[in-house]
PDB file of C-alpha atoms in Angstrom:
ATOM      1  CA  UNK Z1392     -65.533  61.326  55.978  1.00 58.00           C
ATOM      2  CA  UNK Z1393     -62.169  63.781  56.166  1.00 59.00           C
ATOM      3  CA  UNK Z1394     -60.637  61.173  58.664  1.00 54.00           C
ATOM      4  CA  UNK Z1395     -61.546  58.333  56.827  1.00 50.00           C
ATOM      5  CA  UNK Z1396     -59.843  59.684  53.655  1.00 47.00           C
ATOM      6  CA  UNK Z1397     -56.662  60.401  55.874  1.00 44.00           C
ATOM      7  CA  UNK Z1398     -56.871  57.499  57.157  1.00 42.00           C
ATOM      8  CA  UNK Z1399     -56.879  55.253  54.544  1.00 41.00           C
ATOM      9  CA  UNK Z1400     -54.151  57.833  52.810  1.00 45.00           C
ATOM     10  CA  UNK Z1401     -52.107  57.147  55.859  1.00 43.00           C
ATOM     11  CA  UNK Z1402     -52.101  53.307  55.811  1.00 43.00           C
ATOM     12  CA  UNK Z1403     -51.831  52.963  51.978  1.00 46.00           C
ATOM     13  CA  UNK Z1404     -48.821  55.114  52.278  1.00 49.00           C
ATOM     14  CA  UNK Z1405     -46.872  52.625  54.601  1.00 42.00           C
ATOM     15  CA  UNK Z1406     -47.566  49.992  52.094  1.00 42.00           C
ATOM     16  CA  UNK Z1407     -45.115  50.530  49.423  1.00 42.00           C
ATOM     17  CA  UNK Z1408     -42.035  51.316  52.485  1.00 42.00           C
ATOM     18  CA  UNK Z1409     -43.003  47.595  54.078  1.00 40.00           C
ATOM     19  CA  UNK Z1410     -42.938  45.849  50.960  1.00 45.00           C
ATOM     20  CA  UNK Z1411     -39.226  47.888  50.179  1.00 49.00           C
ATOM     21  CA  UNK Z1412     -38.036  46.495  53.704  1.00 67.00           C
ATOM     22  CA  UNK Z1413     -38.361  43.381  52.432  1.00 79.00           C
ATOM     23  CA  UNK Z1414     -37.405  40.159  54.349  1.00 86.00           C
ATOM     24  CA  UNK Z1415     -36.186  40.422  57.299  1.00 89.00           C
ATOM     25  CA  UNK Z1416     -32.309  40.334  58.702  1.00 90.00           C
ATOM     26  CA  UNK Z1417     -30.416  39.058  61.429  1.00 90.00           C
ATOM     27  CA  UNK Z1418     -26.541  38.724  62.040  1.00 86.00           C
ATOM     28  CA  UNK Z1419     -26.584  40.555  58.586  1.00 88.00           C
ATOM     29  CA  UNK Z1420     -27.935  37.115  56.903  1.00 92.00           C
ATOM     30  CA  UNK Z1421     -31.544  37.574  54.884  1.00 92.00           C
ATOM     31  CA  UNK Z1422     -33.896  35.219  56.150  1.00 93.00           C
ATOM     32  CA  UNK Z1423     -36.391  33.827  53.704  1.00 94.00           C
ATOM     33  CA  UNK Z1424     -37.288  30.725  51.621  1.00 94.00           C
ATOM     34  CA  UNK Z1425     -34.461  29.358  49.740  1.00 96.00           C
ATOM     35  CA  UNK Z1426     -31.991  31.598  51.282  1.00 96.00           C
ATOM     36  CA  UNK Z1427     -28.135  30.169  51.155  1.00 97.00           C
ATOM     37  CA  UNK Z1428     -27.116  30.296  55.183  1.00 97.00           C
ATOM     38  CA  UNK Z1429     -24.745  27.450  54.723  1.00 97.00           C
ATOM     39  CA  UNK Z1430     -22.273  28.059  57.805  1.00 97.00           C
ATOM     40  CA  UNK Z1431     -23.643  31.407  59.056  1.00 97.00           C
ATOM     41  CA  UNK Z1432     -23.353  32.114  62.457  1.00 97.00           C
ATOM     42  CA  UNK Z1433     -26.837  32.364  64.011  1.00 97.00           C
ATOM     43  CA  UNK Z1434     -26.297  31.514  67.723  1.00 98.00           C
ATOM     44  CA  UNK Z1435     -28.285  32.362  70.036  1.00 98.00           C
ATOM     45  CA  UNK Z1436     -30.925  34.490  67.001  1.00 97.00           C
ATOM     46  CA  UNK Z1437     -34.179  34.555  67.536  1.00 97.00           C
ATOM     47  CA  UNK Z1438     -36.093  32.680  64.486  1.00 97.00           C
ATOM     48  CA  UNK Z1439     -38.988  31.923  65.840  1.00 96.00           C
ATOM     49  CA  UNK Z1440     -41.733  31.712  63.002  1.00 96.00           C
ATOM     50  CA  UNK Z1441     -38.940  32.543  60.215  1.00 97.00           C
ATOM     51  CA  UNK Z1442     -39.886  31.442  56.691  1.00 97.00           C
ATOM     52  CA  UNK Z1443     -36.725  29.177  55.970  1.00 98.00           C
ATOM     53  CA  UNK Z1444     -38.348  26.598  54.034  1.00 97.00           C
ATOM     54  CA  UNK Z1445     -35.414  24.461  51.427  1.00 98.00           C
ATOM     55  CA  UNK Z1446     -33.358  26.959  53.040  1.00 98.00           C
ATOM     56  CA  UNK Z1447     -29.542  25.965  52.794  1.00 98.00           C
ATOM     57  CA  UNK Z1448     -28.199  25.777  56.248  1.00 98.00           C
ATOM     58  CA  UNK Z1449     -25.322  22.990  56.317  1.00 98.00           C
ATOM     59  CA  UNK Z1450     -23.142  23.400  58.840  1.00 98.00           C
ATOM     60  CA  UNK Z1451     -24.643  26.461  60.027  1.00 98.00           C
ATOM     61  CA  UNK Z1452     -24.365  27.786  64.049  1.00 98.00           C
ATOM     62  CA  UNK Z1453     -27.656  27.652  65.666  1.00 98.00           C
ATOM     63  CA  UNK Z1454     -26.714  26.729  69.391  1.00 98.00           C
ATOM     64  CA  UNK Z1455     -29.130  28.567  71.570  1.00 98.00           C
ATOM     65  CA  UNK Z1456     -31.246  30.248  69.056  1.00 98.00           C
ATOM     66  CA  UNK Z1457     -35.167  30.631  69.046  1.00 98.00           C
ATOM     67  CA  UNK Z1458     -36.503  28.624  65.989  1.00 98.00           C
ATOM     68  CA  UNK Z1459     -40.006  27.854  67.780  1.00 98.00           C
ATOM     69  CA  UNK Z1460     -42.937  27.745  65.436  1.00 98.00           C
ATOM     70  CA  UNK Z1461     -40.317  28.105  62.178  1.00 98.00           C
ATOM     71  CA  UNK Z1462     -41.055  26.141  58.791  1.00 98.00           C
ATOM     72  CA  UNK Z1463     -38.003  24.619  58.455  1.00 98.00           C
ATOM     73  CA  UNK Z1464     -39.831  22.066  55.633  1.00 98.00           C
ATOM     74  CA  UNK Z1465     -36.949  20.873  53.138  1.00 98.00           C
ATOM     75  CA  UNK Z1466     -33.916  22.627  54.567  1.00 98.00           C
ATOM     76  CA  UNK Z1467     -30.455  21.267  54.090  1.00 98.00           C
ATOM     77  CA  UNK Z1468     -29.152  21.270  58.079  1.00 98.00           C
ATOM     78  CA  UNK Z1469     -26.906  18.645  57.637  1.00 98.00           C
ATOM     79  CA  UNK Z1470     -24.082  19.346  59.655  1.00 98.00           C
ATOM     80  CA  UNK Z1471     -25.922  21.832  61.584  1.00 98.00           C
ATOM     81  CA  UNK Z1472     -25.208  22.943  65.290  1.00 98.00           C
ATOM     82  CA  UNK Z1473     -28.481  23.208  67.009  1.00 98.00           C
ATOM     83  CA  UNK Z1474     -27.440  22.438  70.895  1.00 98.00           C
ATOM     84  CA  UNK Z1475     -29.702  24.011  73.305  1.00 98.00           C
ATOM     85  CA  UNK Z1476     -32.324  25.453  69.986  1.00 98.00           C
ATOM     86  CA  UNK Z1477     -35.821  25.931  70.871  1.00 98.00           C
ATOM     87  CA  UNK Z1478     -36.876  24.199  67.714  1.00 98.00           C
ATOM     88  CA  UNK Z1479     -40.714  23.492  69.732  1.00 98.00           C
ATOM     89  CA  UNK Z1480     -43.675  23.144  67.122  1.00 98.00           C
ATOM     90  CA  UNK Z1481     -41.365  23.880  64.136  1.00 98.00           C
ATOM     91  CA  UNK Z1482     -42.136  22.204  60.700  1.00 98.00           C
ATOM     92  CA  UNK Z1483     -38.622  20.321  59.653  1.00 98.00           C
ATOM     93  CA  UNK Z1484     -40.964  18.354  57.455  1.00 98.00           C
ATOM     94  CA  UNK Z1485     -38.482  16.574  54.647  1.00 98.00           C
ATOM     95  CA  UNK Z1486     -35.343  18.552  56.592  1.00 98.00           C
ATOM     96  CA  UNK Z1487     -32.198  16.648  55.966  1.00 98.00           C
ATOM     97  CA  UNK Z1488     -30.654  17.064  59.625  1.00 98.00           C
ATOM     98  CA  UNK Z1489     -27.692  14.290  58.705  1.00 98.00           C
ATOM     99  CA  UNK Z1490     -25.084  14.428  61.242  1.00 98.00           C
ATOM    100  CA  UNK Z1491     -26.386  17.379  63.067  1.00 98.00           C
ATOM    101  CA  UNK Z1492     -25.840  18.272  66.134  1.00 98.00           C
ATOM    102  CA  UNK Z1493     -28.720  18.692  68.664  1.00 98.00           C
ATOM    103  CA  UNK Z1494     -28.041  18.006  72.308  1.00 98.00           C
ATOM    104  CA  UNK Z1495     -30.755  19.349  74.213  1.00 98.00           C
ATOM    105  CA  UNK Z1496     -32.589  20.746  71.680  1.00 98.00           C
ATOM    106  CA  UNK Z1497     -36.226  21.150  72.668  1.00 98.00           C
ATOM    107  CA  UNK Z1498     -38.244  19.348  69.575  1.00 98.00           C
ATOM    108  CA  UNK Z1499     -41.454  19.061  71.482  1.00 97.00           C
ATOM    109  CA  UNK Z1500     -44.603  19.057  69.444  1.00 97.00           C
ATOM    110  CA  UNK Z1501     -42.366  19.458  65.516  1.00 98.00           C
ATOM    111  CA  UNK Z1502     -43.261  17.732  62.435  1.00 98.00           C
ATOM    112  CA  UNK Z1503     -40.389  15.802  61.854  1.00 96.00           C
ATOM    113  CA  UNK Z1504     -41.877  13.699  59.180  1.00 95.00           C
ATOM    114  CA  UNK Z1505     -39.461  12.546  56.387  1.00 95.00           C
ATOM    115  CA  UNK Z1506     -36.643  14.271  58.081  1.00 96.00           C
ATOM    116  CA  UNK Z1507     -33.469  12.337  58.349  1.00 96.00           C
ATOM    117  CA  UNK Z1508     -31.422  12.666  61.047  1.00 95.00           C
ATOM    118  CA  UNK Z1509     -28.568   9.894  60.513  1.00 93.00           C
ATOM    119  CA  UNK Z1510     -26.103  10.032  62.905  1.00 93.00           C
ATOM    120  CA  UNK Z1511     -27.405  13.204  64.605  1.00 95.00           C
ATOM    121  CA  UNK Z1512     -26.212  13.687  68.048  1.00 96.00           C
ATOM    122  CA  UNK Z1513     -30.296  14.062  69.918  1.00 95.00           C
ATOM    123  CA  UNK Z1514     -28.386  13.378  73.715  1.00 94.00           C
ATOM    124  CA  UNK Z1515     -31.381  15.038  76.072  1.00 95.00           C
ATOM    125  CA  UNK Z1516     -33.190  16.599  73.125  1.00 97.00           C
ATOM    126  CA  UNK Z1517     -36.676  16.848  73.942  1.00 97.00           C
ATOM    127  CA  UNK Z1518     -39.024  14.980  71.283  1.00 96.00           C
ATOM    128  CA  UNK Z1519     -42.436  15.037  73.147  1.00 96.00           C
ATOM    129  CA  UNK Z1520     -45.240  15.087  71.140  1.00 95.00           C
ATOM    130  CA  UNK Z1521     -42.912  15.381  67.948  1.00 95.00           C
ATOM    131  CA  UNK Z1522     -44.273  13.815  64.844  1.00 94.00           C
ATOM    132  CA  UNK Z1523     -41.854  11.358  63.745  1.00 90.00           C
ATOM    133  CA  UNK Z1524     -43.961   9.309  61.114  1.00 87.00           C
ATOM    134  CA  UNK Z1525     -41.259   8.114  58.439  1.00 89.00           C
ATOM    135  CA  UNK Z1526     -38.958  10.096  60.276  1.00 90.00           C
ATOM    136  CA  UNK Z1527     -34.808   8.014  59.632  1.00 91.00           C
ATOM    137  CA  UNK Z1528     -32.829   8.233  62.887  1.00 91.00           C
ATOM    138  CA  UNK Z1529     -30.586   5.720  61.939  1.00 89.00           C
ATOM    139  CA  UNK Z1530     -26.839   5.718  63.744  1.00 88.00           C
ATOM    140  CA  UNK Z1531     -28.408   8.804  65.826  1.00 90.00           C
ATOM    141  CA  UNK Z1532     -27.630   9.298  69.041  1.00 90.00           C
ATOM    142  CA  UNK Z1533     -30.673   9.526  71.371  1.00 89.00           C
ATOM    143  CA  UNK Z1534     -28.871   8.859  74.527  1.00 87.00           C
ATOM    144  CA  UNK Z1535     -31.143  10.604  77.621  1.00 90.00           C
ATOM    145  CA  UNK Z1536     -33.823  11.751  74.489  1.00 92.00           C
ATOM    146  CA  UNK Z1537     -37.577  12.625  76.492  1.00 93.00           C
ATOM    147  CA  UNK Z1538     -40.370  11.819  74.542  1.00 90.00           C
ATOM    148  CA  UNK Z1539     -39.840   9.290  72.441  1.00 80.00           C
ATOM    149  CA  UNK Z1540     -39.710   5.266  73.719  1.00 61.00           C
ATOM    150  CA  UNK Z1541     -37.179   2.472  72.060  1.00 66.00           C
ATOM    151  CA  UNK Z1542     -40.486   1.318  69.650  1.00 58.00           C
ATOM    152  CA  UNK Z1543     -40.942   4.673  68.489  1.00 61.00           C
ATOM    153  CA  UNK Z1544     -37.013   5.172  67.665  1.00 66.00           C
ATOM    154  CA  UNK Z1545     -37.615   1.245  66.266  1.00 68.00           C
ATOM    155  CA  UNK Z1546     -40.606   2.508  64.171  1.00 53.00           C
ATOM    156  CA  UNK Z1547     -38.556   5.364  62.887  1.00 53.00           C
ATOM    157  CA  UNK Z1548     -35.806   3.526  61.764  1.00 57.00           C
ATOM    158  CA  UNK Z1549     -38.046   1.099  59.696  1.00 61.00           C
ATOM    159  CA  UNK Z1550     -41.094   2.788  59.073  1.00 52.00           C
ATOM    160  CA  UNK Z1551     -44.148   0.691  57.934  1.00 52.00           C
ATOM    161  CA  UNK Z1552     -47.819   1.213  57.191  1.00 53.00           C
ATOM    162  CA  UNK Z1553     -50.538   1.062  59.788  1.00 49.00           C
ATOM    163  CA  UNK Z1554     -51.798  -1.437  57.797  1.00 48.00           C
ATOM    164  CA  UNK Z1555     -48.479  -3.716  58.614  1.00 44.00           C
ATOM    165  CA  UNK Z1556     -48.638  -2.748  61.806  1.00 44.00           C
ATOM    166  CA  UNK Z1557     -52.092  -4.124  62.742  1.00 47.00           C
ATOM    167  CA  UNK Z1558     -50.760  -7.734  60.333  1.00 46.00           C
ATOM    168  CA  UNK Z1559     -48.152  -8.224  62.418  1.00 46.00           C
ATOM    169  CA  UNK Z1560     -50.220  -7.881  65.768  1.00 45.00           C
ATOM    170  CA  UNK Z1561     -52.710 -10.244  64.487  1.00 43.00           C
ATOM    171  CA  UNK Z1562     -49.983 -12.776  63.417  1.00 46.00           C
ATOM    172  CA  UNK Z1563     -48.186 -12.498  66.855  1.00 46.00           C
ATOM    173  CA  UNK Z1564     -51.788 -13.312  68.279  1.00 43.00           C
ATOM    174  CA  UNK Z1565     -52.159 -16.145  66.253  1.00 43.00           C
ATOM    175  CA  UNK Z1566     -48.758 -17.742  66.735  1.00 43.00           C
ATOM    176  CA  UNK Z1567     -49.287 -16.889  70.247  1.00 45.00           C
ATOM    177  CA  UNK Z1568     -52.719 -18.812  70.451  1.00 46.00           C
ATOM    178  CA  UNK Z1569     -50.566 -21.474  68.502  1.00 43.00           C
ATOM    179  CA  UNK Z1570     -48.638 -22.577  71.146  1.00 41.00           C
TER     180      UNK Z1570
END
């Protein structure tokens, strides 16, 4: 019963020093929700599964750095240098990524839907398996892009319901049958 009582002493004392750490830092730049990152210099950081959601990050230096797994959901990276980020299953849900620049990014498995990425620079960025429902790459360069065929850059550009999807097969049949 003694060790149980020190015990649980012990680990409610540690609670009150990790809640004073508080979020955590890297480059000397707080990373949390919200937090105002615009033009930091991050490259190469590891920020894989950081909390950055409607984080401002326009025009900030990400080349190289570890973003995997990271909610990323509303944040401003317009203007953002992401060459070479490992960006893999990260949420950029809603992200505005307008004019950003992500050569060879790996994007491979992300939810990218409602992001905008007009006139990004995606040259051999990895998309595979990326979720790119309503996703706007218009003027982006895709040039070399895995993952992601001419319809599905098509689709993204003018998204449309399933349900205008299957219309427009099943006019095309008809017309076809038409003829």
């Amino acid at each position: 019963m003694r060790k149980q009582l020190l015990l649980l002493l012990l680990l409610l004392s540690t609670v009150p020093l990790v809640a004073a750490c508080g979020p955590p830092k890297v480059n000397g730049y707080t990373i949390e929700r919200f937090a105002n990152l615009g033009l930091a210099d991050l490259t190469n950081a590891d920020l894989s599964g950081a909390d950055l959601e409607w984080a401002n990050l326009n025009g900030a230096k990400l080349s190289g750095a570890n973003l995997a797994g990271a909610d990323l959901s509303g944040a401003d990276l317009t203007g953002a240098h992401l060459a070479g980020a490992d960006l893999r299953i990260a949420d950029l849900s809603g992200a505005d990524l307008t004019g950003a620049h992500l050569a060879g990014a790996d994007l491979s498995g992300a939810d990218l839907t409602g992001a905008d990425f007009t006139n990004a620079n995606l040259t051999g960025a990895n998309l595979t398996g990326a979720d790119t429902w309503t996703t706007r790459f218009t003027g982006a360069k895709v040039t070399d892009a895995v993952g992601m065929s001419a319809l599905d850059i098509s689709a993204a550009k003018n998204p449309r319901p399933p349900s205008s999807l299957n219309n427009s097969s099943s006019n095309n049949s008809s017309s076809n049958n038409s003829s």
